[in-house]
Structure formats: structure tokens, C-alpha cells
């Protein structure tokens, strides 16, 4: 099976293991000391494990850290960032110079407090918020198996290694992640648990009595415990884990702050510089007499050799890619680049035109289902899924088959009731490359996955969240399931595109925007209830792409502008007709994406918003609507939580009706005329 | 030990168990059918288990569902709300009339789609978002042990029972909850797992392979599996669980939609009415020939007897309370009512006066620490804690000792790295009564606990979140740990008070507001960095209580108003001085709580905001600031994520400085003068 994975091998051990590990330890110690802040304890404790992993197992090429078939190394315990930076520096990352290590945690450096994907070459994912790394790694390990099933061992054949700490394993997210990984038997996933029995408050026994090995075993993992300072024991455990048919946990019993006589084994080693005195004692204790940041030549050379160890495998892989049939190679490379295949443009245009022609009155989640059916058939790199709401989110295309441990050729993941792991795993899939992930849940449960959504936005990766039942319009399930603040709270996340399409046409356009934005995640907020198509005309311009646009422009100028999103656009259109009956000229603006609208030139925004008074309509709390409505504006929406009742009753009782919008418009116009007269 | 818990006992079984259970089943079936929506499968599957629990074990008094020493029954699988409503109706809740069952999921009814605390008597907590019930129950079971340690078996001696489904156990939150409960050996907590092997997407085998019994055992629980349709087996398991020294899981193997010939055992029974035809067949299959909503008299009488079963225990308990020493009784009753004890007012006033007099330049998290030290000594019902950031959040009072399984007289919980379970458990503690919970984490990780914070807001309960490191001011840890959108996203949650105090005085006042608001949760957003005291004068008015107030009112009227929160108030004050040097009269408004400010009368708000142009300053994204700044205003803050560097560098690089505020003010004034001249 592993036709090109380098077999576990000992490097010619001209340099003792301890020196290799101490090089990591002291770079971490010295960088934290110079920065006057940071976390020395974890790199010191895990230096032995990391040395074994990198020098004997990890398949990577330091000069090309993005080689697609590399093993992934995820530092889930991201506060130990100096472990990773030291390894990148030692193995020969061009970017990770000594100067960068000496600029640890400083403005503009490549060495931020926690590792940041996209900021530093060789960082596979942004970590720091605990539990995220391990869950993201599950997505990477899943992507590896999916891509392997599509392209074979010759092109895709690598492991995903994770270093996780007690904090990661206490986070609930870790349960979702290990349960999912165990179910899918992601045997290429190996977690090295920094089992140091210390967390920030003190001994983990203060707060945790879990038998972690039993816990992982209960979720279908292989689990073992080793002395994390015994390189041969660690190596044997990793070798065994690589040959397992299950994901593997290796609990590495370590001493936090290993080597610091007065701090080791205590939470005092975790998150603060050791100080000059303790550092001197640590140098003595570990027989490392070298100056700060100095790595002896022999050690440096040996680490460079480690960094070059994967070059042969890399070259062989490149050779196999070069020898591929041209069409397969193109397909493989297009997938890795995340390109939308040639058939996509036509397919999307066709379903959009179909909606314009047929004007189906359907829920936007149903429109989304139709879009997914079409695009899944032309985008083989699309990976669908839902957190156990497939029939409600309508996220599964007819042609998609479930991904299972014996069916990695599938393209639809039943993520289970695991919104958070779904979001984090989708991050991992997107980061791995080769697949475009989307996944569904109810908009209200965006709260469960929010930390992972935030990381996607911070990393700037294409992950598409299909979040249905997007307002009180979901009806009887009541306020626990009705999002009212979620649009505002998601719009608040920088670099996240929040779409709330108002009809089938806008739904197709929103999908198109999400797919064509490789550097940001998107949330599609979709209705449970049926909505009429309001878009007129058959032009091919994607209007959602500008964030907001005019749906109705009254003749003779505007008396008022009604701005609405999603299901409320139709209400605004009816309100405009009511107003027209009273001789009032109301424009209607649909604003499916505030984020994109904000990015438009000022004159475009001014033209859309107009100078007449404005009324905003959204079945949600006001949030940042004031920005669009201005001093003379009014907002028609929710002032608090929803209630359990049929949707129509709720809209009526909460006063989100065409009549209420018309009344608000009249008030605004009257105020504006009084102000003008003064 | 259990001096007054009614021993497990068989009621005089004049009515067969099956009829008792079928009464629940058909009320659920009929109510869902009438509502044309809802979830019949779970009540049908768990009717047998619930019948055993209620008729043989649960200590409650149907006519007084808030009796403090009742057993708690938590329907974590909240979608099965009709199970609970049927039980409330059958056992004789005055409120839960047949008419209410017939108004299931309708506007204004007591029977919303998911059970809502505060809305329906007998509902212990709002459930529906999965995993919340079980985690909230952990807090209730913890509160029971804490109160027991303080008041003894005669006053506090009850169990917490939970019905949870597969969905609850897949949620990551469940891991945090069971891990915490296992660590604390909350032996009065008994989870009845509706082990029906079905979730919404289909068989749980589609997405989950966990060995739940092994998993719970790994976290220190006792775990067993029974046939959930065998009442004697269920009863035996519950009896055993009650005598255990650990929390207990009883996996009840059930058939979802039990009795519906064509739907049972399938996800089709989960979330939709059965339909007339299938209901008729179910009536046949279960030998229940009665009309819809009709319960035969004998069955109804027997259920009423169940509802009255706890009255004797209730009366005995009331007798013990009456015989208490007056001071103890007052203390017990004040605790149950959540009152702030007599010494509180003085203690709070004293620390506030101390801050005003001494003007300490300290971080608001440090000021909070000093406040906690003072109030913990006068509020014995205060329960502190942190999600493993005690030394950073500064949440532990000197006099607080840790809560452990052998130390329930402690008053500080080391929640571990479990932000979500901490928030949910605090909800449970508050709901249980007797204790006022607060807990700490970093503001950025509010995202992890958000679903539980939302529920606290929806329920209207007093839970205090101490969230420190509230901006880029945390510095080197970087953007993964720097909240930028969290103020906006928390302010978006209805009925949640978000405080961002700007100095020590405001910190004391914010604490006071949070403690004096029994019907809403609060978030105290506190700085890592030191801030000078800016409040002048020694008056005793809590200014934070009005949400915003004037710190500097220039003589001769305002040219501009600078509005700031938290750490940026000091920056605005310096900006006002810079502007004064240029002859510009700037008012400075501190706005520590938007929510409270919004609740003030319009004339107060207008006086504070003034009519001059306004500049907002907050080291966060703009969010809903436009509401306060108006068309002529400007916002100085963040436009995206932060970065890793020392805090001062970040403020400078992101342009959140007094000079930038002054420049923005000049721009606003110039624009305003041009507009006035036109």
C-alpha cells in the first residue's frame, strides 16, 4: 500500500538525540526570554517526541513546505509555537531565519504568538484556540483518504500527525473530532498527546480524571502510552501507529519544562519566560553550554539533513505526476489548485437561467438543493455534508454517496450531530487541498461551530456553510431554534461572507460567489419557507456579487428606500406596492451580502442607498443596520427572541409585515419632510 | 444519608404499566398530529422509561413544581417536549391543561416546540439545542452537592435525572459535561440515554461508532444498558444508580416511535406527525382504542396519584425548614431567593470608594479580582470558577477553596479547559437556586460557550461571565486570542448585559449591576493591561447602571463628543486634551454597557450623546456603533483581525491612538460645518 512512503528509518546518528532535542528546547527558551513572553514549557517537554517524529518519520521537504503529498504536522497545542518555529528553522525553511526567531511575538515577524496559516510557510493550520488543531487534522486525514481513493497511492499517500495537550483533549470539540475519526477509521491520523498532567491552573488532577486511553479506545482508536523522553519508545509507538488500521493516540508522558530545575513539572513552566537565572541552571542541567540562539554546527548540519530527507520522495512523486496521462494530471492539478472545472460556468448559468425562467416559489434551501444537484455533477472535487440535518438542510446532491470507512470514494459526509467538528474538519479539508467542502446545519447552531468558522475567516480559506432555517420563519420549533442575533454576529466576523439570498435566483448567485471566493469562508443563510422569485429580466449579471442592488426603482425618483434581505425582500416588495397605492414612490433594495456591499466603490453604494429616507427589513435584531439606514431611517425586525408558533403567525405577531414596513416608511418620510421644512 | 428521600417503591399497580405509558404516547401522538408538526418518536420511545422514573422514583409535588428539594428532571432531548408536557398534564400541573396540549406549538401556548424555562411551570431548563440539557444538569447536580454540604441532608437531598439522546451525546459539550461530572463524582446525577440508534439522517451507524458505556466509564461514571421497554429492568437500573458513588449512565435500548407499525425504528418517526392512518394503526397495535386526547379515568387517576406522591416528603421538608434556627432559616431562604446578603451593599460601596480614593492604575481584571475578594467574603452563596485560566482571569478570591469530590464545601470550581460546560453548568447552578455563579475565560473564547450564554439570556437567569483579555490589548498572543468581533456579537444577544468597564471604579459598578440583575446574564469584559482611574468626585451613584454617562463636559458647549468603552476611554480623554490644545471643545462619554444605555429614557440618551458630531472609539470592529454615532460620526477601531505584538505596538499600528481620535474628531467637525454652511 505505502508504495512511496519512506519507511521508518534511523538517520545516521552522528549527533546524539539529546543534542537534537536540546537545540529545539533552547531556541524556544531563548526566543521566549527575548520576547519577554511566551510558552517555553511545551516545547521543552515535547522536544524529544518532535525530534523523533521529524528525524525518523515525517515526510516533508523543507525547501518546498507545500509539496502536496507531504505528511501534515499539526501543532494543536498552538501556544507551543516555538516548537514549530524551531523545527522550521532547524530543518531549513528559507523563511524561518534566526532573525525571525529573535523577533518572536513582535510586530511584522513570521513568528507570532500562535502559529498562523498563510502567515508563515510550513504552518499547516492556525492553532491556539484549544481543540481546533486536532479537529482540523481530522479533516486533513479525511481529505487524504478521499484524495487517495480518487487518485491512488502513487499521488496521495501521507500521514497526519498532531501534537495535542491536555487542554485540547478537555475541549468538547475533541470528542466530536475523535468520535468522527474513529467512525471513519482514519488510520493515517496519529495524535501525539503531550501527557504532562499539567494545565494552567495546576495539576490536571484539579479538574480532570479521564482515562484518555480508554476514552479514545471507546471511539475506535488504537491507544498506547509511552515515556515521552525515551526516543526509542516513542519511535516504536509511532511505527506501530503507522501500521494500524485505526487512528492512533500515543500518550507521551512528559515533563513540562523538561530540564528547568525549578520549574519543570509545574504550571509555572507553561506560559512565562524562565528568567536568566533559571535558564542558566537549565543549560547546566541539560549540558548545553552554548550561547543564546546558538546551535552547534554538527547539530545544525544534522537538522538540515533531516529537512532534506524527503527530497528524494518528493522528486519521485513529481516524476509520477509528470508521467500521468495528461487529462488525469490536469484533473489532479486543477483539484489541488481548487479550480472550478470547465463545466461549472455553464452549469451554474443554466440553473440560474432556469430559476429566472420558471420563477419557482420555493424555499431558498430548496433552491440551494437544486443548485447543489447541478454543481455536484460538474465539480467532482465538491465534498458535501451535514451535521445530521441532511433532509432539513437539503445539502445532499442526488449523485452524492456517503463517505464511510470502506467508501472513501463517496462525496457526502454524515458528520453526525457535530457542528463544531464539521466546521473544523471542513477547515482541514480546505487546507489539505484537492476538495471544496460545504456542510449544513441550522443557522441557530452556527453558535456551536463559531470558533472554527472564525479560524476559517482568519486563515482565509474557502469553506461553505449552508445554514438553513434562517429566521423566525422556521416556525414552531421556537426560540431555541430561531436565529435572531446570528446574522449580526456572523457579519461581525472579519473576512466572512454572510449571504442571505431572497429567492432562487439569488441563491444560485450566492453559491456562485461563495465558490468563486477562494480566500474567504461563506455562510449561506437560507429559508425554511417558500419565497417567490422577484428578480425580473434575463440578464446574466450576478447581482449578489455586489452585495446589494436595486430590485424596484420607482419612476420619478424615490420618496423612500426599502432595504431588505432574504425572506423579507418579498415583504418589502409588497410594502412598496402598498405605498404606491398611496402615491408614495418606494425603491426596493435587496442586500444579500453586507460584506460585499461594503467593498463596493462609494458611488455605487450611494446610488443604491439613495438620498431618500430608508427603512430596513430583516427578521432579526437590528445589529449593524444603522450603518445603512442613517439618522432618518427605521428598522423593522426583531427586538428580542422569537417564539413557537406557525411562521405566518410569528411574522404577524412580531410585526414584520408589509403593512408595518409601509407604516415605518410613512413615518420616515414625514420626519424627513418636517426636518427639511425646519 | 438519604434521610428523607422516598425509597424506591412500587405504586399500588391498579393500572398496568403499559396503559400508563400509552397515555403519554398518545397525548404526544395526538398533540403533534393536531399541531401538524413536532416530534412524536422520542416520547413514544421513552414513555416506558419516563413512566418508571416518574411513578417509582422522581421526588416531586405536582401542585408545587418549584419545591426546592424536588428531584430535577431534565429533558436534554428537548425536541421530545410532548413527553414532558404529557407528564406535567397527567401528574396534575395546574397550568398544563388539556387545552394547552391541544395548543401545542401555537402562539401564546404553554407548550412551545421545545421546553422553555420560565415560560412553563415544571420545566427546569430550556432545552432543544443538543447537549445543553445534560451539561446544565451537571450544574444542577453540582449545586445540589454544594448546597447539601452547606445545609445538610435535611434540607438538600435530591437527584438530578436527565433524558438524553444520541444527538446530545454526539455534541462535544457532552464530553465536557461528563468529564466534569465524573471528576467531581456527582453521584446524584443519573442520565437515561434514549439509546434508539436513530438520528435524523438515519441509523446512528451512519455517523457514530462510539461505545458509549466505555466512554462514560472512561470519565469515571457507572454505566449500564437495559431494555428501555422493560419497566422492571429500568427500575432496577435506576435503583442501582441511586446507590452509586458515581454519576450513572443508563443506556435504555428503545425503539423510536414505539408502536407505530410503519414508522417505528426509523428516522421517519422522529420529527413529523404520524398521520391519521398510521395513528389508527398505532392505536390498534398498542390496544389503545380511545379518542384523541382522551385518557381513561383509571389511568388518569393513577397518574394524579403519581403527581401527589411527593406531597408527604414535601410537607416533612417544610416542617424541617420551619423548625430551623431562625438565622439558619433566613440564610437558607435568602440563598434560595438569590438575595445579596446584608453585608453586600457596604462591602461593594467600600471597595468602590477605595478605588475612587486611591485611583489605582491597574487592569480591570485586577480591579475585578479586588472586587471578588471583597464580595466573596460577604456573599457565602457566591460560586467562583474559571475554565483553567484562574491566574489570568484573576477570578479566585483569597478565601475561596476549590470544590472537589471530597470538598463540596468549597466555593471555587476548576472547570478545566471546558468553557462550554462551564457556561452550561453555571446555568444549571443558577437554575437550581441557592448559589450565584460566576466563571472566567478569555473574551475570545466566549465563542466556545456561546450556545450556553444564549440559553442563559433566553431563560433570563443570573450568570456572570468574567471575560478578560478583552481586546488587542492582550498583545503577543496574537489574533487567535484577540477578540475583535466579540463585543459586537455578544451585544447582539437579546437580554445579555455586556459590560466593558474602563477603570477600577467602573469595574466595581459593573459587578454591582451584574449581581443586582437577577433576570439576565452578564458578561464583564476586562482588560489585561493597566488603566488609570478617570472617574472624578466621590459620589455614590453607580454610573455604569445607566449604560453611558459623561466623563468630561467641556465648558461652553461641545464641538464634538468622543464616546468610548473600556480601555479606550483613557485614550479618548487624552484625545480631548489634544483637541483642547487646539481650542476644540470635546466631551468624553464612557459607554460601558450599550444594553443598559438603550433602556434609558430618550431624553437621557439625547443629553449624553449631544448634538455635536460624534466619534466612537473601541479596539474592536465597528459592529452596531453606527447607532450611536449617526450620519456625521466616525469610528476609530479595528477593521479586521489583530496581530501578535506588544500591546502598545498594536494600538499604534492599528491606529487606535489619541492622535487618531483627535484627527477623526477634526474631520467630523469640518464635515459638520460644511454641511451646516450648505
XYZ file of N, CA and C in Angstrom, chain A residues 274-364:
273
model
N 11.482 31.774 31.429
C 12.086 31.139 32.608
C 12.876 32.144 33.449
N 13.402 33.162 32.806
C 14.256 34.113 33.508
C 15.715 33.677 33.425
N 16.602 34.663 33.469
C 18.024 34.413 33.211
C 18.604 33.360 34.150
N 18.232 33.438 35.389
C 18.805 32.535 36.374
C 18.408 31.083 36.101
N 17.124 30.883 35.893
C 16.640 29.524 35.648
C 17.166 28.998 34.305
N 17.315 29.877 33.341
C 17.856 29.451 32.051
C 19.300 28.961 32.225
N 20.064 29.697 32.999
C 21.453 29.271 33.250
C 21.472 27.893 33.894
N 20.568 27.691 34.845
C 20.522 26.383 35.509
C 20.070 25.294 34.551
N 19.173 25.649 33.640
C 18.699 24.662 32.663
C 19.830 24.284 31.712
N 20.626 25.284 31.302
C 21.792 24.997 30.439
C 22.729 24.008 31.144
N 22.933 24.241 32.416
C 23.780 23.311 33.179
C 23.155 21.924 33.213
N 21.892 21.892 33.567
C 21.237 20.598 33.777
C 21.218 19.777 32.494
N 21.049 20.446 31.363
C 20.933 19.716 30.092
C 22.255 19.687 29.316
N 23.331 20.169 29.959
C 24.653 20.147 29.311
C 24.608 20.846 27.958
N 24.137 22.026 27.978
C 24.027 22.818 26.748
C 24.686 24.165 27.021
N 26.009 24.198 26.884
C 26.764 25.387 27.320
C 26.734 26.531 26.298
N 25.958 26.377 25.243
C 26.048 27.324 24.120
C 25.349 28.644 24.433
N 25.766 29.657 23.694
C 25.190 30.991 23.863
C 23.730 30.979 23.402
N 22.953 31.960 23.854
C 21.563 32.049 23.393
C 21.474 32.016 21.870
N 20.535 31.252 21.365
C 20.246 31.126 19.929
C 21.355 30.425 19.142
N 22.410 29.984 19.837
C 23.482 29.321 19.100
C 23.256 27.818 19.051
N 23.303 27.276 17.831
C 23.206 25.826 17.643
C 24.536 25.346 17.084
N 25.195 24.417 17.746
C 26.499 23.956 17.258
C 26.387 23.431 15.828
N 27.467 23.570 15.093
C 27.443 23.215 13.668
C 26.984 21.793 13.409
N 27.498 20.852 14.160
C 27.171 19.451 13.899
C 25.673 19.215 14.062
N 25.124 19.836 15.089
C 23.689 19.699 15.336
C 22.904 20.368 14.208
N 23.346 21.545 13.842
C 22.662 22.270 12.765
C 22.690 21.461 11.471
N 23.883 20.890 11.171
C 24.009 20.090 9.942
C 23.059 18.900 9.959
N 23.019 18.253 11.116
C 22.169 17.073 11.220
C 20.694 17.453 11.022
N 20.292 18.568 11.583
C 18.901 19.012 11.405
C 18.634 19.381 9.942
N 19.636 19.985 9.286
C 19.465 20.287 7.862
C 19.262 19.010 7.057
N 19.982 17.985 7.459
C 19.844 16.702 6.764
C 18.430 16.151 6.936
N 17.897 16.352 8.132
C 16.502 15.942 8.363
C 15.573 16.677 7.401
N 15.831 17.973 7.250
C 14.974 18.790 6.369
C 15.064 18.373 4.911
N 16.164 17.756 4.548
C 16.362 17.335 3.146
C 15.947 15.889 2.920
N 15.645 15.187 3.996
C 15.390 13.748 3.921
C 14.263 13.411 2.947
N 13.263 14.296 2.816
C 12.124 13.988 1.952
C 12.316 14.350 0.493
N 13.469 14.910 0.169
C 13.622 15.403 -1.207
C 13.516 14.304 -2.253
N 14.066 13.138 -1.944
C 14.012 12.038 -2.899
C 12.565 11.610 -3.127
N 11.830 11.441 -2.037
C 10.429 11.043 -2.170
C 9.645 12.099 -2.943
N 9.972 13.350 -2.684
C 9.326 14.454 -3.386
C 9.594 14.354 -4.892
N 10.853 14.109 -5.218
C 11.226 14.016 -6.634
C 10.544 12.823 -7.306
N 10.490 11.713 -6.579
C 9.813 10.537 -7.159
C 8.340 10.833 -7.402
N 7.741 11.492 -6.454
C 6.327 11.859 -6.588
C 6.132 12.786 -7.801
N 7.014 13.769 -7.910
C 6.919 14.697 -9.048
C 7.054 13.940 -10.360
N 7.926 12.933 -10.347
C 8.090 12.110 -11.548
C 6.799 11.376 -11.885
N 6.158 10.833 -10.872
C 4.894 10.118 -11.124
C 3.827 11.067 -11.657
N 3.807 12.273 -11.105
C 2.832 13.246 -11.604
C 3.134 13.569 -13.066
N 4.426 13.743 -13.378
C 4.796 14.102 -14.744
C 4.437 12.996 -15.730
N 4.497 11.762 -15.257
C 4.207 10.642 -16.166
C 2.712 10.334 -16.291
N 1.893 11.081 -15.561
C 0.447 10.823 -15.632
C -0.082 11.118 -17.017
N -1.145 10.439 -17.339
C -1.922 10.805 -18.512
C -2.308 12.275 -18.391
N -2.237 13.003 -19.478
C -2.440 14.453 -19.428
C -3.750 14.862 -18.786
N -4.830 14.173 -19.116
C -6.137 14.544 -18.578
C -6.184 14.313 -17.074
N -5.616 13.190 -16.646
C -5.597 12.894 -15.209
C -4.748 13.931 -14.477
N -3.587 14.240 -15.102
C -2.712 15.227 -14.467
C -3.415 16.578 -14.354
N -4.084 16.970 -15.423
C -4.796 18.247 -15.388
C -5.868 18.240 -14.296
N -6.564 17.128 -14.230
C -7.641 16.999 -13.243
C -7.062 17.066 -11.822
N -5.977 16.315 -11.617
C -5.322 16.301 -10.303
C -4.847 17.703 -9.918
N -4.187 18.348 -10.857
C -3.618 19.656 -10.527
C -4.704 20.729 -10.360
N -5.748 20.617 -11.163
C -6.853 21.574 -11.010
C -7.513 21.396 -9.638
N -7.648 20.117 -9.235
C -8.238 19.852 -7.919
C -7.365 20.452 -6.817
N -6.047 20.223 -6.919
C -5.148 20.752 -5.893
C -5.208 22.271 -5.836
N -5.389 22.879 -6.989
C -5.479 24.349 -7.016
C -6.859 24.845 -6.604
N -7.792 23.933 -6.435
C -9.133 24.343 -6.031
C -9.908 25.010 -7.146
N -9.552 24.700 -8.393
C -10.235 25.339 -9.511
C -11.633 24.754 -9.708
N -12.496 25.600 -10.240
C -13.825 25.142 -10.637
C -13.692 24.630 -12.059
N -14.107 23.410 -12.284
C -13.821 22.779 -13.580
C -14.576 23.471 -14.703
N -14.160 23.150 -15.919
C -14.671 23.811 -17.117
C -16.186 23.804 -17.222
N -16.807 22.730 -16.759
C -18.256 22.635 -16.894
C -19.036 23.488 -15.919
N -18.320 24.033 -14.943
C -19.040 24.720 -13.861
C -19.793 25.959 -14.332
N -19.103 26.798 -15.115
C -19.719 28.067 -15.520
C -21.069 27.847 -16.193
N -21.072 26.908 -17.144
C -22.314 26.638 -17.867
C -23.392 26.083 -16.960
N -22.989 25.164 -16.093
C -23.971 24.516 -15.226
C -24.634 25.538 -14.311
N -23.811 26.414 -13.738
C -24.363 27.417 -12.836
C -25.271 28.387 -13.603
N -24.798 28.793 -14.769
C -25.593 29.728 -15.573
C -26.940 29.106 -15.935
N -26.910 27.807 -16.189
C -28.122 27.121 -16.618
C -29.165 27.054 -15.493
N -28.726 26.708 -14.313
C -29.700 26.601 -13.220
C -30.215 27.995 -12.848
N -29.326 29.000 -12.953
C -29.746 30.364 -12.677
C -30.793 30.812 -13.705
N -30.524 30.518 -14.972
C -31.474 30.878 -16.029
C -32.794 30.127 -15.845
N -32.676 28.879 -15.426
C -33.883 28.092 -15.158
C -34.739 28.762 -14.089
N -34.091 29.220 -13.036
C -34.844 29.893 -11.964
C -35.504 31.172 -12.501
N -34.749 31.917 -13.320
C -35.299 33.165 -13.863
C -36.493 32.889 -14.769
N -36.405 31.795 -15.515
C -37.474 31.485 -16.471
C -38.684 30.865 -15.775
N -38.424 29.956 -14.861
C -39.536 29.203 -14.264
C -40.132 29.896 -13.046
N -39.316 30.763 -12.407
C -39.770 31.512 -11.233
C -40.396 30.620 -10.170
N -39.675 29.597 -9.749
C -40.252 28.682 -8.764
C -40.413 29.351 -7.399
N -41.577 29.178 -6.807
C -41.765 29.672 -5.439
C -41.381 28.541 -4.497
N -40.134 28.551 -4.103
C -39.591 27.500 -3.239
C -38.741 28.155 -2.161
N -38.508 27.400 -1.115
C -37.607 27.883 -0.071
C -36.209 28.029 -0.669
N -35.429 28.963 -0.129
C -34.072 29.106 -0.666
C -33.236 27.869 -0.328
